[in-house]
Every structure is written in structure tokens, then in C-alpha cells.
Amino acid sequence: MFKKGEVVKKGEDGKNNYDNIEDPPQKKEENSNNNAKKEEEGVAPPSLGRFMKTVKSEQPVLIFGMFLLFLAEAGTQVIPKLVANAYDAIVYGTEEERMEDVNYYMTLSIVIFLASMIANYFRGCIFTVAGERMVARLRNDLYSSILDQDIAFFDAHKSGELLSRLGNDTTLLQGVVSLSIPEAIVNITKAIVSIVLIFTISPELAGMSIGTIFAICLLSAPLGLSLGKLSKSYQDALGKATTYSTESIGSMRTVQSFTAENKEKKRYKEHIGDPDMYPYWWPYKNKTDSTYSVGFWKSMVTTGFYTIIFGGVFGLLYVVQWYGFYLVNKNQITIGDITAFQTYVFSIGLGLGTASSHVAKILEGFGASGRVFYLLDCIPSIPTTPKDDKSSSKKSVRKPDSIEGRLKFNNVSFAYPSRPQIDV
């Protein structure tokens, strides 16, 4: 019996021979189940390795950019200690040596600051241009993958959703590569280096500071994880709203022909949310996630997160300064030491706070990368014409060695691509 994908070939013995050019039934069924599961989720598992492959060709330049980044941050870490020496020179130095030492330390600080500023400029240019290269390549590959799909794919994926992937998600990935990852790395490094430096100034003050900072991190960690999940939910709700609006505006004649304007307004408002339904602002009766309901909780979590991080650090700064004055009075540290210590504690808090916000962006970008990689990995059920280029990564279509004689199709069934289980 003839099945789909088989070619009936009349051989030399006069009998019909069948060359099956598709996968074996068991493998085909397994692939079908995997594709169905994958299509139901609409997300491919993201990984850091695959994420970094999007900038594989730019990696040598990015490594040099990271070197400039660490060089610039090293300069900023040295400056507070130089300024502290200038404080000590003006307070404890002799009248003849005061201005000479102050001029030396401040001139050196300004030179280091200018060098750090130049390194930061070139670092910013490198990462920004690398991000532009990555997002242009990613959008070209994504657009090409979408156009290669069969019609059944577009029945399951609306145009607004695909446009959101091409626009919003790729832009989010660009920001992660060009800004969030390097800033998260350098701010975490800045916090670690500052912790080491404050121990060289006063172990007693440093132990008190680290204990408080550790408690602040423990309190803010659950909020950071919740912020990443809420950001993903917000993007999903916005993507659905964009899908419906694109459909309606793109088919306005059809919408007006069926007088479906109110229906489309209601469908769009369901995913955006109606703030007038909540006079007390709290979205207490939302049935589906909307940008307003998710954004409400996202605002609460974001505000709490930054209040704990920055508020806790500044509160710690005042307490540490108070105790530092006590140590100065005991002649255990100098005025310059407490000034440098205060600056390093501020760097620790600022570094951890900035790094945490960028880590949230990275988590959000990983969620978006799963949706983008899913579209890049989609294999059309009707393969496209293979390319002649042997280096092409696309799987070529297998063909029979030869076709002879009369072609006959027996018991061929038909089903629409969007409803494969229902035969027509």
C-alpha cells in the first residue's frame, strides 16, 4: 500500500519498487511528538553557551573590551586610597610638606581618572558596536527561519507574536550582551575588590560591614528572583497584546465587515489591563495576566528590592562612619582611612545594587532567548530547497536515485496542516 512520502518506481523486473525517502515510522513519530511538545511550549531551553555563540565572531574584541573595563575599574579603586593619603597629609603632615604631598596625590588621582575615562569610552564603543552586530545577525537569521516555515506554522503563530520576537526580544538580547553582562561582571568584581581593600584599612570595621551586607543580600535575593519571573510574565502579556493589535489593524476591513471592533477592543484590553476597573489600584480580580496586573506586582517588587539594597547600604554607611569616628578617637585609624573606607563601602553597595539589577535583566534576556532560539530551531514540515553550498547548516532533502515508469498514488489521505489528526 502506498504511503505518504513514497515514490512508486517501476524496476527492470516490471514490478513496482518503493523507495522511502523519509525517516522510519518510529523515528518520524518520535520527532513528531518532540516537535509537538516543543511547539506547545514555544520556548527552547536557553543556555549560556548558546547565548554566547551569538557573538562568537566578536569574542576576541569583546575580551579586549573586558580588559579595558577591568583596567578602568582598577583605576577607580586606587583613587580613594590616594585621596585618603592627601587627607592624612593635610591633617598630620608638617607645614612644609603638606601642599607638596597633597599636590602629588591629587595630580596622580586626576591622571588615573582621565586614563580610566578614556578606557571606559573605548570599552563602551566596543560593547555597543558588538551588540549592534549581534542583533543584526540574529534578526537576519530569525527572519530567514520564519520565512522558511510552512503555512501550518503561521496558523499556530500569529504575526504579532513573530514581530514581537523580531523586535522586542532581539532588542532585549542586544542590551544583555552589550550592557548587562559586562556591567554585572565588573560590578561584582568591584564589590569583591572593595571588600578586600576595606580589610587592609580596618579588619574590625570591615567585619562589621560585611556581616550587614551579607544580611542585605539574603533579604534581597528572593525579591531578585521574583523580579526576573515577573519581567518575563510582563513581556509575555505584552507580546500577546501586540499579537492581537497587529492582527486587527492589519485586517481592518475584515474587522469592520463583521462589526467586531468591540470584540477586538475587549480582547486587547484583556491582556493590557484596565486600570479603571481597580479604583484602589490593587488588581484583585484579574483572571489572566495583563501588563497592568503583572506591572503592579513588578513595581512593588522592584521598589522593595532597590529600597533594601540602596537604603540598607546607605544606612550601613552612616553606622560604619559613626563607629569609624570612635576608632579615630582611639587613634586606631586616621581621618584618611575612614574617608577611604567610606568610599569603598559605598562602592560595595553600589556595585551589588547595580549588579543585581543587571542580573535581573540577564535572567529576563535568557527567557527571551528561549523564545528566539525556539523559532531559530523550527524545522519546516515541508523542507525548503537545499542549498548548493556544502557548508550550509540546513539539512538537505533526500531524493531517490532515479525515477522510472508510471507513478501511481493509492489510498492517499489528506489533512490540513493545522489539524493533522483530522483527515479530510
Short mmCIF file of C-alpha atoms in Angstrom, two decimals, residues 75-337:
data_model
loop_
_atom_site.label_atom_id
_atom_site.label_comp_id
_atom_site.label_asym_id
_atom_site.label_seq_id
_atom_site.Cartn_x
_atom_site.Cartn_y
_atom_site.Cartn_z
CA GLY A 75 41.93 52.96 38.38
CA THR A 76 38.76 53.99 40.16
CA GLN A 77 39.60 51.64 43.05
CA VAL A 78 43.02 53.21 43.54
CA ILE A 79 41.80 56.83 43.61
CA PRO A 80 40.06 56.70 47.06
CA LYS A 81 43.27 55.48 48.67
CA LEU A 82 45.25 58.33 47.05
CA VAL A 83 42.69 60.89 48.24
CA ALA A 84 42.91 59.36 51.74
CA ASN A 85 46.67 59.94 51.70
CA ALA A 86 46.02 63.57 50.73
CA TYR A 87 43.67 63.91 53.74
CA ASP A 88 46.32 62.49 56.06
CA ALA A 89 48.96 64.80 54.58
CA ILE A 90 46.88 67.90 55.24
CA VAL A 91 45.93 66.79 58.78
CA TYR A 92 49.06 65.08 60.06
CA GLY A 93 51.84 66.41 57.80
CA THR A 94 54.27 69.19 58.60
CA GLU A 95 53.63 72.67 57.29
CA GLU A 96 56.44 72.40 54.71
CA GLU A 97 55.33 69.04 53.31
CA ARG A 98 51.57 69.47 53.35
CA MET A 99 50.92 71.04 49.94
CA GLU A 100 53.74 69.14 48.28
CA ASP A 101 52.21 65.78 49.28
CA VAL A 102 48.66 66.96 48.52
CA ASN A 103 49.69 68.15 45.06
CA TYR A 104 51.39 64.81 44.33
CA TYR A 105 48.46 62.63 45.40
CA MET A 106 45.78 64.76 43.72
CA THR A 107 47.74 65.08 40.45
CA LEU A 108 48.18 61.31 40.35
CA SER A 109 44.47 60.83 41.08
CA ILE A 110 43.45 63.13 38.20
CA VAL A 111 45.82 61.36 35.77
CA ILE A 112 44.43 57.93 36.74
CA PHE A 113 40.88 59.24 36.47
CA LEU A 114 41.47 60.57 32.93
CA ALA A 115 43.07 57.28 31.87
CA SER A 116 40.10 55.35 33.30
CA MET A 117 37.67 57.64 31.48
CA ILE A 118 39.43 57.03 28.14
CA ALA A 119 39.44 53.24 28.72
CA ASN A 120 35.73 53.38 29.60
CA TYR A 121 34.99 55.27 26.38
CA PHE A 122 36.65 52.66 24.15
CA ARG A 123 35.10 49.85 26.19
CA GLY A 124 31.65 51.35 25.69
CA CYS A 125 32.21 51.70 21.93
CA ILE A 126 33.36 48.08 21.64
CA PHE A 127 30.40 46.58 23.51
CA THR A 128 27.83 48.81 21.85
CA VAL A 129 29.02 48.04 18.31
CA ALA A 130 29.30 44.33 19.19
CA GLY A 131 25.69 44.44 20.36
CA GLU A 132 24.62 46.04 17.09
CA ARG A 133 26.44 43.36 15.09
CA MET A 134 24.89 40.60 17.17
CA VAL A 135 21.33 41.90 16.92
CA ALA A 136 21.62 42.49 13.14
CA ARG A 137 22.89 38.93 12.60
CA LEU A 138 20.26 37.49 14.93
CA ARG A 139 17.41 39.35 13.26
CA ASN A 140 18.55 38.23 9.79
CA ASP A 141 18.75 34.58 10.90
CA LEU A 142 15.43 34.78 12.73
CA TYR A 143 13.64 36.42 9.80
CA SER A 144 15.10 33.85 7.41
CA SER A 145 13.99 30.99 9.68
CA ILE A 146 10.45 32.40 9.91
CA LEU A 147 10.13 32.76 6.13
CA ASP A 148 11.33 29.16 5.62
CA GLN A 149 8.42 27.75 7.63
CA ASP A 150 5.33 26.19 6.08
CA ILE A 151 1.81 27.60 6.26
CA ALA A 152 0.88 25.42 9.26
CA PHE A 153 3.50 27.28 11.30
CA PHE A 154 1.75 30.60 10.64
CA ASP A 155 -1.58 29.11 11.67
CA ALA A 156 -0.11 28.35 15.09
CA HIS A 157 1.99 31.52 15.45
CA LYS A 158 0.37 34.87 14.87
CA SER A 159 2.13 37.67 13.06
CA GLY A 160 2.16 39.94 16.12
CA GLU A 161 3.96 37.29 18.17
CA LEU A 162 6.60 36.85 15.48
CA LEU A 163 7.06 40.62 15.15
CA SER A 164 7.50 40.83 18.92
CA ARG A 165 10.27 38.24 18.72
CA LEU A 166 11.96 40.12 15.87
CA GLY A 167 11.68 43.46 17.64
CA ASN A 168 11.33 43.35 21.44
CA ASP A 169 13.13 40.10 22.26
CA THR A 170 16.13 40.69 19.99
CA THR A 171 16.50 44.22 21.37
CA LEU A 172 16.45 42.78 24.89
CA LEU A 173 19.20 40.32 23.94
CA GLN A 174 21.22 43.19 22.49
CA GLY A 175 21.06 45.02 25.81
CA VAL A 176 22.11 41.89 27.70
CA VAL A 177 25.20 41.34 25.53
CA SER A 178 26.27 44.97 25.18
CA LEU A 179 25.46 46.21 28.69
CA SER A 180 24.08 43.82 31.31
CA ILE A 181 26.66 41.00 31.21
CA PRO A 182 29.79 43.24 31.28
CA GLU A 183 28.28 45.58 33.88
CA ALA A 184 27.23 42.68 36.11
CA ILE A 185 30.73 41.17 35.92
CA VAL A 186 32.57 44.40 36.62
CA ASN A 187 30.28 45.49 39.48
CA ILE A 188 30.59 42.13 41.21
CA THR A 189 34.38 42.37 40.77
CA LYS A 190 34.31 45.95 42.10
CA ALA A 191 32.44 44.79 45.21
CA ILE A 192 34.91 41.93 45.81
CA VAL A 193 37.97 44.18 45.39
CA SER A 194 36.44 46.82 47.69
CA ILE A 195 35.82 44.16 50.34
CA VAL A 196 39.49 43.14 50.19
CA LEU A 197 40.62 46.78 50.45
CA ILE A 198 38.48 47.62 53.48
CA PHE A 199 40.10 44.69 55.34
CA THR A 200 43.51 46.26 54.70
CA ILE A 201 42.27 49.50 56.29
CA SER A 202 40.47 48.16 59.37
CA PRO A 203 39.54 44.47 59.86
CA GLU A 204 37.25 45.42 62.72
CA LEU A 205 35.21 47.87 60.64
CA ALA A 206 35.32 45.51 57.64
CA GLY A 207 33.88 42.58 59.60
CA MET A 208 31.01 44.74 60.83
CA SER A 209 30.29 45.95 57.27
CA ILE A 210 30.45 42.52 55.60
CA GLY A 211 28.06 40.99 58.11
CA THR A 212 25.48 43.69 57.42
CA ILE A 213 25.96 43.47 53.64
CA PHE A 214 25.51 39.68 53.77
CA ALA A 215 22.20 40.14 55.61
CA ILE A 216 21.06 42.68 53.00
CA CYS A 217 21.89 40.22 50.19
CA LEU A 218 19.92 37.44 51.89
CA LEU A 219 16.88 39.70 52.20
CA SER A 220 17.04 40.90 48.60
CA ALA A 221 17.77 37.55 46.88
CA PRO A 222 14.13 36.27 46.83
CA LEU A 223 12.98 39.64 45.51
CA GLY A 224 15.57 39.46 42.72
CA LEU A 225 14.31 36.03 41.61
CA SER A 226 10.70 37.22 41.71
CA LEU A 227 11.65 40.27 39.66
CA GLY A 228 13.09 38.05 36.91
CA LYS A 229 9.90 35.93 36.74
CA LEU A 230 7.63 38.98 36.74
CA SER A 231 9.67 40.60 33.96
CA LYS A 232 9.20 37.50 31.79
CA SER A 233 5.44 37.43 32.51
CA TYR A 234 5.21 41.11 31.62
CA GLN A 235 6.92 40.54 28.27
CA ASP A 236 4.63 37.57 27.54
CA ALA A 237 1.49 39.60 28.25
CA LEU A 238 2.74 42.49 26.14
CA GLY A 239 3.60 40.08 23.33
CA LYS A 240 0.05 38.68 23.30
CA ALA A 241 -1.45 42.17 23.24
CA THR A 242 0.86 43.10 20.37
CA THR A 243 -0.25 39.98 18.50
CA TYR A 244 -3.94 40.88 18.72
CA SER A 245 -3.41 44.53 17.84
CA THR A 246 -1.30 43.65 14.80
CA GLU A 247 -3.93 41.19 13.59
CA SER A 248 -6.76 43.68 13.97
CA ILE A 249 -5.01 46.66 12.42
CA GLY A 250 -3.63 44.53 9.59
CA SER A 251 -7.11 43.15 8.78
CA MET A 252 -9.20 46.23 9.48
CA ARG A 253 -11.53 45.64 6.54
CA THR A 254 -12.43 42.20 7.89
CA VAL A 255 -12.90 43.55 11.42
CA GLN A 256 -15.29 46.25 10.21
CA SER A 257 -17.11 43.84 7.87
CA PHE A 258 -18.08 41.70 10.87
CA THR A 259 -18.57 44.73 13.18
CA ALA A 260 -16.02 43.17 15.52
CA GLU A 261 -14.49 46.40 16.76
CA ASN A 262 -15.78 45.97 20.32
CA LYS A 263 -14.67 42.35 20.39
CA GLU A 264 -11.15 43.31 19.36
CA LYS A 265 -11.06 46.14 21.92
CA LYS A 266 -12.09 43.71 24.64
CA ARG A 267 -9.52 41.13 23.57
CA TYR A 268 -6.73 43.72 23.56
CA LYS A 269 -7.80 45.22 26.90
CA GLU A 270 -7.81 41.76 28.48
CA HIS A 271 -4.04 41.49 28.03
CA ILE A 272 -3.18 45.17 28.62
CA GLY A 273 -5.47 45.57 31.61
CA ASP A 274 -7.98 48.25 32.51
CA PRO A 275 -6.81 50.40 35.44
CA ASP A 276 -10.28 51.95 35.77
CA MET A 277 -11.55 48.57 36.99
CA TYR A 278 -9.40 48.95 40.08
CA PRO A 279 -10.19 52.23 41.85
CA TYR A 280 -7.92 51.19 44.72
CA TRP A 281 -5.14 50.27 42.24
CA TRP A 282 -4.77 46.68 43.50
CA PRO A 283 -5.64 44.19 40.67
CA TYR A 284 -7.52 41.77 42.91
CA LYS A 285 -9.82 40.06 40.38
CA ASN A 286 -7.77 39.57 37.23
CA LYS A 287 -8.39 36.22 35.50
CA THR A 288 -5.49 36.45 33.06
CA ASP A 289 -2.08 38.06 33.37
CA SER A 290 -2.15 41.57 31.90
CA THR A 291 0.55 44.19 31.64
CA TYR A 292 -1.23 46.19 34.36
CA SER A 293 -1.65 43.31 36.84
CA VAL A 294 1.87 41.98 36.31
CA GLY A 295 3.28 45.52 36.18
CA PHE A 296 1.60 46.32 39.52
CA TRP A 297 3.39 43.50 41.33
CA LYS A 298 6.56 44.12 39.36
CA SER A 299 6.54 47.74 40.60
CA MET A 300 6.06 46.60 44.19
CA VAL A 301 8.88 44.05 43.99
CA THR A 302 11.23 46.43 42.14
CA THR A 303 10.70 49.21 44.67
CA GLY A 304 11.21 46.85 47.60
CA PHE A 305 14.29 45.36 46.00
CA TYR A 306 16.05 48.69 45.47
CA THR A 307 14.88 50.03 48.83
CA ILE A 308 16.54 47.12 50.62
CA ILE A 309 19.70 47.29 48.52
CA PHE A 310 20.37 51.03 48.42
CA GLY A 311 18.56 52.01 51.62
CA GLY A 312 20.31 49.30 53.58
CA VAL A 313 23.71 50.26 52.22
CA PHE A 314 23.32 53.95 52.99
CA GLY A 315 22.07 53.12 56.47
CA LEU A 316 25.10 50.87 56.89
CA LEU A 317 27.32 53.71 55.69
CA TYR A 318 26.16 56.01 58.49
CA VAL A 319 26.54 53.35 61.19
CA VAL A 320 30.03 52.41 59.98
CA GLN A 321 31.04 56.07 59.84
CA TRP A 322 29.83 56.54 63.40
CA TYR A 323 31.92 53.60 64.62
CA GLY A 324 34.83 54.79 62.48
CA PHE A 325 34.91 58.10 64.34
CA TYR A 326 35.17 56.11 67.55
CA LEU A 327 38.23 54.28 66.15
CA VAL A 328 39.77 57.59 65.03
CA ASN A 329 39.31 58.92 68.55
CA LYS A 330 41.17 55.81 69.82
CA ASN A 331 43.97 56.52 67.28
CA GLN A 332 43.42 53.12 65.67
CA ILE A 333 42.77 54.61 62.20
CA THR A 334 43.30 58.02 60.60
CA ILE A 335 40.88 60.52 59.07
CA GLY A 336 42.13 59.48 55.63
CA ASP A 337 41.45 55.81 56.43
#
